[in-house]
Amino acid sequence: PAYAAAALGGGGRGAGGGAGLEEEEEAGEGVAPECCTPEHRYSARAIELSRQTGIDVELAAYAEHVGVSVTREPGLIWVAHVAERVSREAQLPPGWVLRQAPGGEVYYENTGLAQHQRTHPLHPPLARLAALLRATGDSDDA
């Protein structure tokens, strides 16, 4: 669909549209769960959502990261699944690599642009896609 192409075609950070979770800063922003140390991998909110809803805490963390409310937007949970999968399988756009700093911090680097960040490069476009689906009313399909 056209809205999917528009969301995935955009680049850069910060266009997430974070209307999902109230405490989410900007969807697609912040530190991706895979870039956190094990003791900080999941927010208290993701842990609580997992406990309340029975969904996997990893999925709750990715839903939170891309701005999808697991309780109010069950039709958008697939976006969180995609974010989790691309991160777990290290699927990166051309030019991007996953690095680890000497202190153990994990981050993403675009070798052609000399850019680094702690958010998977596909998470902001996924967050924009969720926002577009939400805006068009297509988030209701479970």
Coordinates of N, CA, C and O in Angstrom, one line a residue:
P1 N 0.8 -1.2 0.0 CA 0.0 0.0 0.0 C 0.9 1.3 0.0 O 2.0 1.2 0.4
A2 N 0.3 2.3 -0.5 CA 1.0 3.6 -0.6 C 1.5 4.1 0.8 O 2.6 4.6 0.9
Y3 N 0.7 3.9 1.9 CA 1.2 4.4 3.2 C 2.4 3.6 3.7 O 3.2 4.1 4.3
A4 N 2.5 2.3 3.3 CA 3.6 1.5 3.7 C 4.9 2.0 3.0 O 5.9 2.2 3.6
A5 N 4.7 2.3 1.7 CA 5.9 2.8 1.0 C 6.3 4.1 1.5 O 7.5 4.4 1.6
A6 N 5.4 5.0 1.8 CA 5.7 6.3 2.4 C 6.5 6.2 3.7 O 7.4 6.9 3.9
A7 N 6.0 5.3 4.5 CA 6.6 5.2 5.9 C 8.0 4.6 5.8 O 8.9 5.0 6.4
L8 N 8.2 3.6 4.9 CA 9.4 2.9 4.8 C 10.4 3.7 4.0 O 11.6 3.5 4.1
G9 N 10.0 4.6 3.1 CA 10.9 5.3 2.3 C 11.6 6.4 3.0 O 12.6 6.9 2.6
G10 N 11.0 6.9 4.1 CA 11.6 8.0 4.8 C 12.9 7.6 5.6 O 13.0 6.5 5.9
G11 N 13.8 8.5 5.7 CA 15.0 8.2 6.5 C 15.1 9.1 7.7 O 14.3 9.9 8.0
G12 N 16.2 8.9 8.4 CA 16.5 9.7 9.6 C 15.7 9.3 10.8 O 14.9 8.3 10.8
R13 N 16.0 10.0 11.9 CA 15.4 9.6 13.2 C 14.4 10.6 13.6 O 14.4 11.8 13.2
G14 N 13.5 10.2 14.4 CA 12.6 11.2 15.1 C 11.2 11.4 14.4 O 10.5 12.2 14.9
A15 N 10.9 10.7 13.4 CA 9.6 10.9 12.7 C 8.6 9.8 13.1 O 7.8 9.4 12.3
G16 N 8.7 9.3 14.3 CA 8.0 8.1 14.7 C 6.5 8.3 15.0 O 5.8 7.4 14.7
G17 N 6.1 9.4 15.4 CA 4.7 9.6 15.6 C 4.1 9.1 16.9 O 2.9 8.8 17.0
G18 N 4.9 8.9 17.9 CA 4.6 8.2 19.2 C 3.2 8.4 19.8 O 3.1 8.8 20.9
A19 N 2.1 8.0 19.1 CA 0.8 8.2 19.7 C 0.4 6.9 20.5 O -0.7 6.8 21.0
G20 N 1.2 5.9 20.5 CA 0.8 4.6 21.1 C 0.9 4.6 22.6 O -0.1 4.9 23.2
L21 N 2.0 4.4 23.1 CA 2.2 4.3 24.6 C 2.4 5.7 25.2 O 3.2 6.5 24.7
E22 N 1.6 6.0 26.2 CA 1.7 7.3 26.8 C 3.1 7.7 27.3 O 3.5 8.9 27.1
E23 N 3.9 6.8 27.8 CA 5.2 7.1 28.3 C 6.3 7.0 27.3 O 7.4 7.2 27.6
E24 N 5.9 6.7 26.1 CA 6.9 6.6 25.0 C 7.4 8.0 24.6 O 6.5 8.9 24.5
E25 N 8.7 8.2 24.5 CA 9.1 9.5 24.1 C 8.7 9.7 22.7 O 7.7 10.2 22.4
E26 N 9.6 9.4 21.7 CA 9.2 9.4 20.3 C 9.4 8.0 19.8 O 10.5 7.4 20.0
A27 N 8.4 7.5 19.2 CA 8.5 6.1 18.7 C 9.6 5.9 17.8 O 9.9 6.8 16.9
G28 N 10.4 4.8 17.9 CA 11.5 4.6 17.1 C 12.8 5.3 17.6 O 13.8 5.1 17.1
E29 N 12.6 6.1 18.6 CA 13.8 6.8 19.2 C 14.2 6.0 20.4 O 13.6 5.0 20.8
G30 N 15.2 6.5 21.1 CA 15.7 5.9 22.3 C 16.6 4.7 22.0 O 17.0 4.5 20.8
V31 N 16.8 3.9 22.9 CA 17.7 2.8 22.8 C 16.9 1.5 22.5 O 16.0 1.2 23.2
A32 N 17.3 0.9 21.4 CA 16.6 -0.4 21.0 C 17.0 -1.5 22.1 O 18.1 -1.5 22.6
P33 N 16.0 -2.3 22.3 CA 16.2 -3.4 23.4 C 17.5 -4.2 23.1 O 18.2 -4.5 24.1
E34 N 17.9 -4.5 21.9 CA 19.1 -5.3 21.7 C 20.3 -4.5 22.0 O 21.4 -5.1 22.1
C35 N 20.3 -3.2 22.1 CA 21.5 -2.4 22.4 C 21.7 -2.2 23.9 O 22.6 -1.6 24.3
C36 N 20.7 -2.7 24.7 CA 20.8 -2.5 26.2 C 21.6 -3.7 26.8 O 21.6 -4.8 26.3
T37 N 22.2 -3.4 27.9 CA 22.8 -4.5 28.7 C 21.6 -5.4 29.2 O 20.5 -4.9 29.4
P38 N 21.9 -6.7 29.5 CA 20.8 -7.6 29.9 C 20.0 -7.1 31.1 O 18.8 -7.2 31.1
E39 N 20.6 -6.4 32.1 CA 19.8 -6.0 33.2 C 19.0 -4.7 32.9 O 18.1 -4.4 33.7
H40 N 19.2 -4.1 31.8 CA 18.4 -2.9 31.4 C 17.6 -3.1 30.1 O 17.1 -2.2 29.5
R41 N 17.6 -4.4 29.6 CA 17.0 -4.7 28.3 C 15.5 -4.3 28.2 O 15.0 -3.9 27.2
Y42 N 14.8 -4.6 29.3 CA 13.3 -4.4 29.3 C 13.0 -3.3 30.3 O 13.4 -3.3 31.4
S43 N 12.1 -2.3 29.8 CA 11.6 -1.3 30.7 C 10.7 -1.9 31.7 O 10.1 -3.0 31.5
A44 N 10.4 -1.2 32.8 CA 9.4 -1.6 33.8 C 8.1 -1.7 33.1 O 7.3 -2.6 33.4
R45 N 7.8 -0.8 32.2 CA 6.5 -0.9 31.5 C 6.4 -2.1 30.7 O 5.3 -2.7 30.6
A46 N 7.4 -2.5 29.9 CA 7.4 -3.7 29.1 C 7.2 -5.0 30.0 O 6.4 -5.9 29.6
I47 N 7.9 -5.0 31.1 CA 7.7 -6.1 32.0 C 6.3 -6.2 32.6 O 5.7 -7.3 32.6
E48 N 5.8 -5.1 32.9 CA 4.4 -5.0 33.5 C 3.4 -5.4 32.4 O 2.4 -6.2 32.7
L49 N 3.5 -4.9 31.2 CA 2.6 -5.3 30.1 C 2.7 -6.8 29.8 O 1.7 -7.4 29.6
S50 N 3.9 -7.3 29.8 CA 4.0 -8.8 29.6 C 3.3 -9.5 30.7 O 2.6 -10.5 30.5
R51 N 3.4 -9.1 32.0 CA 2.8 -9.8 33.1 C 1.2 -9.7 33.0 O 0.5 -10.6 33.2
Q52 N 0.8 -8.5 32.6 CA -0.7 -8.2 32.5 C -1.4 -8.9 31.3 O -2.5 -9.4 31.4
T53 N -0.7 -8.9 30.2 CA -1.3 -9.4 29.0 C -0.9 -10.9 28.6 O -1.5 -11.5 27.8
G54 N 0.2 -11.3 29.1 CA 0.7 -12.7 28.8 C 1.6 -12.7 27.5 O 2.0 -13.8 27.1
I55 N 1.8 -11.6 26.9 CA 2.7 -11.6 25.7 C 4.1 -11.6 26.2 O 4.5 -11.3 27.3
D56 N 5.0 -12.1 25.3 CA 6.4 -12.2 25.6 C 7.0 -10.8 25.9 O 6.6 -9.8 25.3
V57 N 7.8 -10.7 27.0 CA 8.4 -9.5 27.4 C 9.2 -8.8 26.2 O 9.3 -7.6 26.1
E58 N 9.9 -9.7 25.5 CA 10.7 -9.2 24.3 C 9.8 -8.5 23.3 O 10.1 -7.4 22.9
L59 N 8.6 -9.1 23.0 CA 7.7 -8.4 22.1 C 7.1 -7.1 22.7 O 7.0 -6.1 22.0
A60 N 6.8 -7.1 24.0 CA 6.3 -5.9 24.7 C 7.4 -4.8 24.6 O 7.0 -3.7 24.4
A61 N 8.7 -5.2 24.7 CA 9.7 -4.2 24.6 C 9.8 -3.6 23.2 O 9.9 -2.4 23.1
Y62 N 9.7 -4.4 22.2 CA 9.8 -3.9 20.8 C 8.5 -3.1 20.5 O 8.6 -2.1 19.8
A63 N 7.4 -3.5 21.0 CA 6.1 -2.7 20.8 C 6.3 -1.3 21.4 O 6.0 -0.3 20.8
E64 N 6.8 -1.3 22.6 CA 7.1 0.0 23.2 C 8.0 0.8 22.4 O 7.8 2.0 22.2
H65 N 9.1 0.2 21.9 CA 10.1 0.9 21.2 C 9.6 1.5 19.9 O 10.0 2.6 19.5
V66 N 8.6 0.8 19.2 CA 8.1 1.4 17.9 C 6.8 2.1 18.1 O 6.1 2.5 17.2
G67 N 6.4 2.3 19.4 CA 5.2 3.1 19.7 C 3.8 2.4 19.5 O 2.8 3.0 19.2
V68 N 3.8 1.1 19.6 CA 2.5 0.3 19.5 C 2.0 0.0 20.9 O 2.8 -0.6 21.7
S69 N 0.8 0.3 21.1 CA 0.2 -0.1 22.4 C -0.4 -1.5 22.3 O -1.3 -1.8 21.5
V70 N 0.2 -2.5 23.0 CA -0.2 -3.8 22.9 C -1.7 -4.0 23.5 O -2.3 -5.0 23.1
T71 N -2.1 -3.1 24.3 CA -3.5 -3.3 24.9 C -4.5 -2.6 24.0 O -5.6 -3.1 23.9
R72 N -4.2 -1.5 23.4 CA -5.2 -0.7 22.6 C -5.1 -1.0 21.1 O -6.0 -0.6 20.4
E73 N -4.0 -1.5 20.7 CA -3.8 -1.7 19.2 C -3.4 -3.1 18.9 O -2.3 -3.3 18.3
P74 N -4.2 -4.1 19.2 CA -3.8 -5.4 18.8 C -3.5 -5.7 17.4 O -2.8 -6.5 17.0
G75 N -4.2 -4.9 16.5 CA -4.0 -5.0 15.1 C -2.6 -4.5 14.6 O -2.3 -4.7 13.4
L76 N -1.9 -3.8 15.5 CA -0.5 -3.4 15.1 C 0.6 -4.2 15.7 O 1.8 -3.9 15.5
I77 N 0.3 -5.2 16.4 CA 1.3 -6.0 17.1 C 2.3 -6.6 16.1 O 3.5 -6.8 16.3
W78 N 1.8 -6.8 14.8 CA 2.7 -7.4 13.8 C 3.9 -6.4 13.5 O 4.9 -6.9 13.2
V79 N 3.7 -5.1 13.7 CA 4.8 -4.2 13.5 C 5.9 -4.4 14.5 O 7.1 -4.4 14.2
A80 N 5.5 -4.7 15.8 CA 6.4 -5.0 16.8 C 7.1 -6.4 16.5 O 8.3 -6.5 16.8
H81 N 6.4 -7.3 16.0 CA 7.0 -8.6 15.6 C 8.1 -8.4 14.5 O 9.1 -9.0 14.6
V82 N 7.8 -7.5 13.6 CA 8.8 -7.2 12.5 C 10.0 -6.5 13.1 O 11.1 -6.9 12.8
A83 N 9.8 -5.6 14.0 CA 10.9 -4.9 14.7 C 11.8 -5.9 15.4 O 13.0 -5.9 15.4
E84 N 11.1 -6.8 16.2 CA 11.9 -7.8 16.9 C 12.6 -8.7 16.0 O 13.8 -9.0 16.2
R85 N 12.0 -9.2 14.9 CA 12.6 -10.1 14.0 C 13.8 -9.5 13.3 O 14.9 -10.1 13.2
V86 N 13.7 -8.2 12.8 CA 14.8 -7.6 12.1 C 16.0 -7.4 13.0 O 17.2 -7.5 12.6
S87 N 15.7 -7.2 14.3 CA 16.8 -7.0 15.3 C 17.4 -8.3 15.6 O 18.6 -8.5 15.6
R88 N 16.6 -9.3 15.9 CA 17.1 -10.6 16.3 C 17.9 -11.3 15.2 O 18.9 -11.9 15.4
E89 N 17.5 -11.1 13.9 CA 18.2 -11.7 12.8 C 19.2 -10.8 12.2 O 19.8 -11.2 11.2
A90 N 19.5 -9.7 12.8 CA 20.5 -8.7 12.4 C 20.3 -8.3 10.9 O 21.2 -8.2 10.1
Q91 N 19.0 -8.1 10.5 CA 18.7 -7.7 9.2 C 18.9 -6.2 9.1 O 18.2 -5.4 9.7
L92 N 19.9 -5.8 8.4 CA 20.2 -4.4 8.3 C 20.2 -3.9 6.9 O 20.5 -4.6 5.9
P93 N 19.8 -2.6 6.7 CA 19.9 -2.0 5.3 C 21.4 -2.0 4.9 O 22.3 -2.0 5.7
P94 N 21.6 -1.8 3.5 CA 23.0 -1.7 3.0 C 23.7 -0.6 3.7 O 23.2 0.5 3.9
G95 N 25.0 -0.9 4.0 CA 25.8 0.2 4.6 C 25.8 0.2 6.2 O 26.6 0.8 6.8
W96 N 24.9 -0.5 6.8 CA 24.7 -0.6 8.2 C 25.4 -1.8 8.8 O 25.2 -2.9 8.2
V97 N 26.1 -1.7 9.9 CA 26.7 -2.8 10.6 C 26.4 -2.7 12.1 O 26.2 -1.6 12.6
L98 N 26.4 -3.8 12.8 CA 26.2 -3.8 14.2 C 27.6 -3.9 14.9 O 28.4 -4.7 14.5
R99 N 27.9 -3.0 15.8 CA 29.2 -2.9 16.4 C 29.1 -3.0 17.9 O 28.0 -2.7 18.5
Q100 N 30.2 -3.3 18.6 CA 30.2 -3.3 20.0 C 31.5 -2.5 20.4 O 32.6 -2.7 20.0
A101 N 31.2 -1.5 21.3 CA 32.3 -0.6 21.8 C 33.1 -1.4 22.8 O 32.6 -2.4 23.4
P102 N 34.3 -1.0 23.1 CA 35.2 -1.7 24.1 C 34.5 -1.9 25.4 O 34.8 -2.9 26.1
G103 N 33.7 -1.0 25.8 CA 33.0 -1.1 27.1 C 31.8 -2.1 27.1 O 31.1 -2.3 28.1
G104 N 31.5 -2.7 25.9 CA 30.4 -3.6 25.8 C 29.1 -3.0 25.2 O 28.2 -3.8 24.9
E105 N 29.0 -1.7 25.0 CA 27.8 -1.1 24.5 C 27.7 -1.5 23.0 O 28.6 -1.5 22.2
V106 N 26.5 -1.8 22.6 CA 26.2 -2.2 21.3 C 25.5 -1.1 20.6 O 24.7 -0.4 21.1
Y107 N 25.9 -0.8 19.3 CA 25.3 0.3 18.5 C 25.3 -0.1 17.0 O 26.0 -1.1 16.6
Y108 N 24.6 0.7 16.2 CA 24.6 0.5 14.8 C 25.4 1.6 14.2 O 25.3 2.8 14.6
E109 N 26.1 1.3 13.1 CA 26.9 2.3 12.4 C 26.6 2.2 10.9 O 26.6 1.1 10.3
N110 N 26.4 3.3 10.3 CA 26.4 3.4 8.9 C 27.8 3.8 8.4 O 28.2 4.9 8.6
T111 N 28.4 2.8 7.8 CA 29.8 3.0 7.4 C 30.0 4.1 6.3 O 31.0 4.8 6.3
G112 N 29.1 4.2 5.4 CA 29.2 5.2 4.4 C 28.9 6.6 4.9 O 29.5 7.6 4.3
L113 N 28.1 6.8 5.9 CA 27.8 8.2 6.4 C 28.5 8.5 7.7 O 28.3 9.6 8.2
A114 N 29.3 7.6 8.2 CA 30.0 7.8 9.5 C 29.0 8.2 10.6 O 29.2 9.1 11.4
Q115 N 27.8 7.5 10.6 CA 26.7 7.8 11.5 C 26.6 6.6 12.4 O 26.7 5.4 12.0
H116 N 26.4 6.8 13.7 CA 26.1 5.7 14.6 C 24.9 6.1 15.5 O 24.7 7.2 15.8
Q117 N 24.2 5.0 16.0 CA 23.0 5.2 16.8 C 22.7 3.9 17.5 O 23.2 2.9 17.2
R118 N 21.9 4.0 18.6 CA 21.5 2.9 19.4 C 20.1 2.4 19.1 O 19.5 1.7 19.8
T119 N 19.6 2.8 17.9 CA 18.3 2.4 17.4 C 18.5 1.7 16.1 O 19.2 2.2 15.2
H120 N 17.9 0.5 15.9 CA 18.0 -0.2 14.7 C 17.6 0.7 13.6 O 16.5 1.4 13.7
P121 N 18.3 0.8 12.4 CA 17.9 1.7 11.4 C 16.5 1.5 10.8 O 15.9 2.4 10.2
L122 N 15.9 0.3 11.0 CA 14.6 0.0 10.4 C 13.5 0.4 11.4 O 12.3 0.4 11.1
H123 N 13.8 0.6 12.7 CA 12.8 0.9 13.7 C 12.0 2.2 13.5 O 10.8 2.2 13.6
P124 N 12.7 3.3 13.2 CA 11.9 4.6 12.9 C 11.0 4.4 11.7 O 9.8 4.9 11.8
P125 N 11.4 3.8 10.6 CA 10.4 3.6 9.5 C 9.2 2.7 10.0 O 8.0 2.9 9.6
L126 N 9.5 1.7 10.8 CA 8.4 0.8 11.3 C 7.5 1.7 12.2 O 6.2 1.5 12.2
A127 N 8.0 2.5 13.0 CA 7.2 3.4 13.9 C 6.3 4.3 13.0 O 5.2 4.6 13.3
R128 N 6.9 4.9 11.9 CA 6.1 5.7 11.0 C 5.0 4.9 10.4 O 3.9 5.4 10.2
L129 N 5.3 3.7 10.0 CA 4.3 2.8 9.4 C 3.1 2.6 10.4 O 2.0 2.7 10.0
A130 N 3.5 2.3 11.6 CA 2.4 2.1 12.7 C 1.6 3.4 12.8 O 0.4 3.3 12.9
A131 N 2.2 4.5 12.8 CA 1.5 5.8 12.9 C 0.6 6.0 11.7 O -0.5 6.5 11.9
L132 N 1.1 5.7 10.5 CA 0.2 5.9 9.3 C -1.0 4.9 9.3 O -2.1 5.3 9.0
L133 N -0.7 3.7 9.8 CA -1.8 2.7 9.9 C -2.8 3.2 10.9 O -4.1 3.1 10.7
R134 N -2.3 3.7 12.0 CA -3.2 4.3 13.1 C -4.0 5.4 12.5 O -5.2 5.5 12.7
A135 N -3.4 6.3 11.8 CA -4.1 7.5 11.2 C -5.1 7.2 10.2 O -6.1 7.9 10.0
T136 N -4.9 6.1 9.4 CA -5.8 5.7 8.4 C -6.9 4.8 8.9 O -7.8 4.4 8.1
G137 N -6.8 4.4 10.1 CA -7.8 3.5 10.7 C -7.5 2.0 10.4 O -8.3 1.1 10.7
D138 N -6.4 1.7 9.8 CA -6.0 0.3 9.4 C -5.4 -0.4 10.6 O -5.0 -1.6 10.4
S139 N -5.4 0.1 11.8 CA -4.8 -0.6 12.9 C -5.8 -1.5 13.6 O -5.4 -2.2 14.6
D140 N -7.0 -1.5 13.2 CA -8.1 -2.2 13.9 C -8.1 -3.7 13.4 O -8.7 -4.5 14.1
D141 N -7.5 -4.0 12.3 CA -7.5 -5.4 11.8 C -6.6 -6.3 12.7 O -5.4 -6.1 12.8
A142 N -7.2 -7.2 13.4 CA -6.4 -8.1 14.3 C -6.0 -9.3 13.5 O -6.4 -9.7 12.6

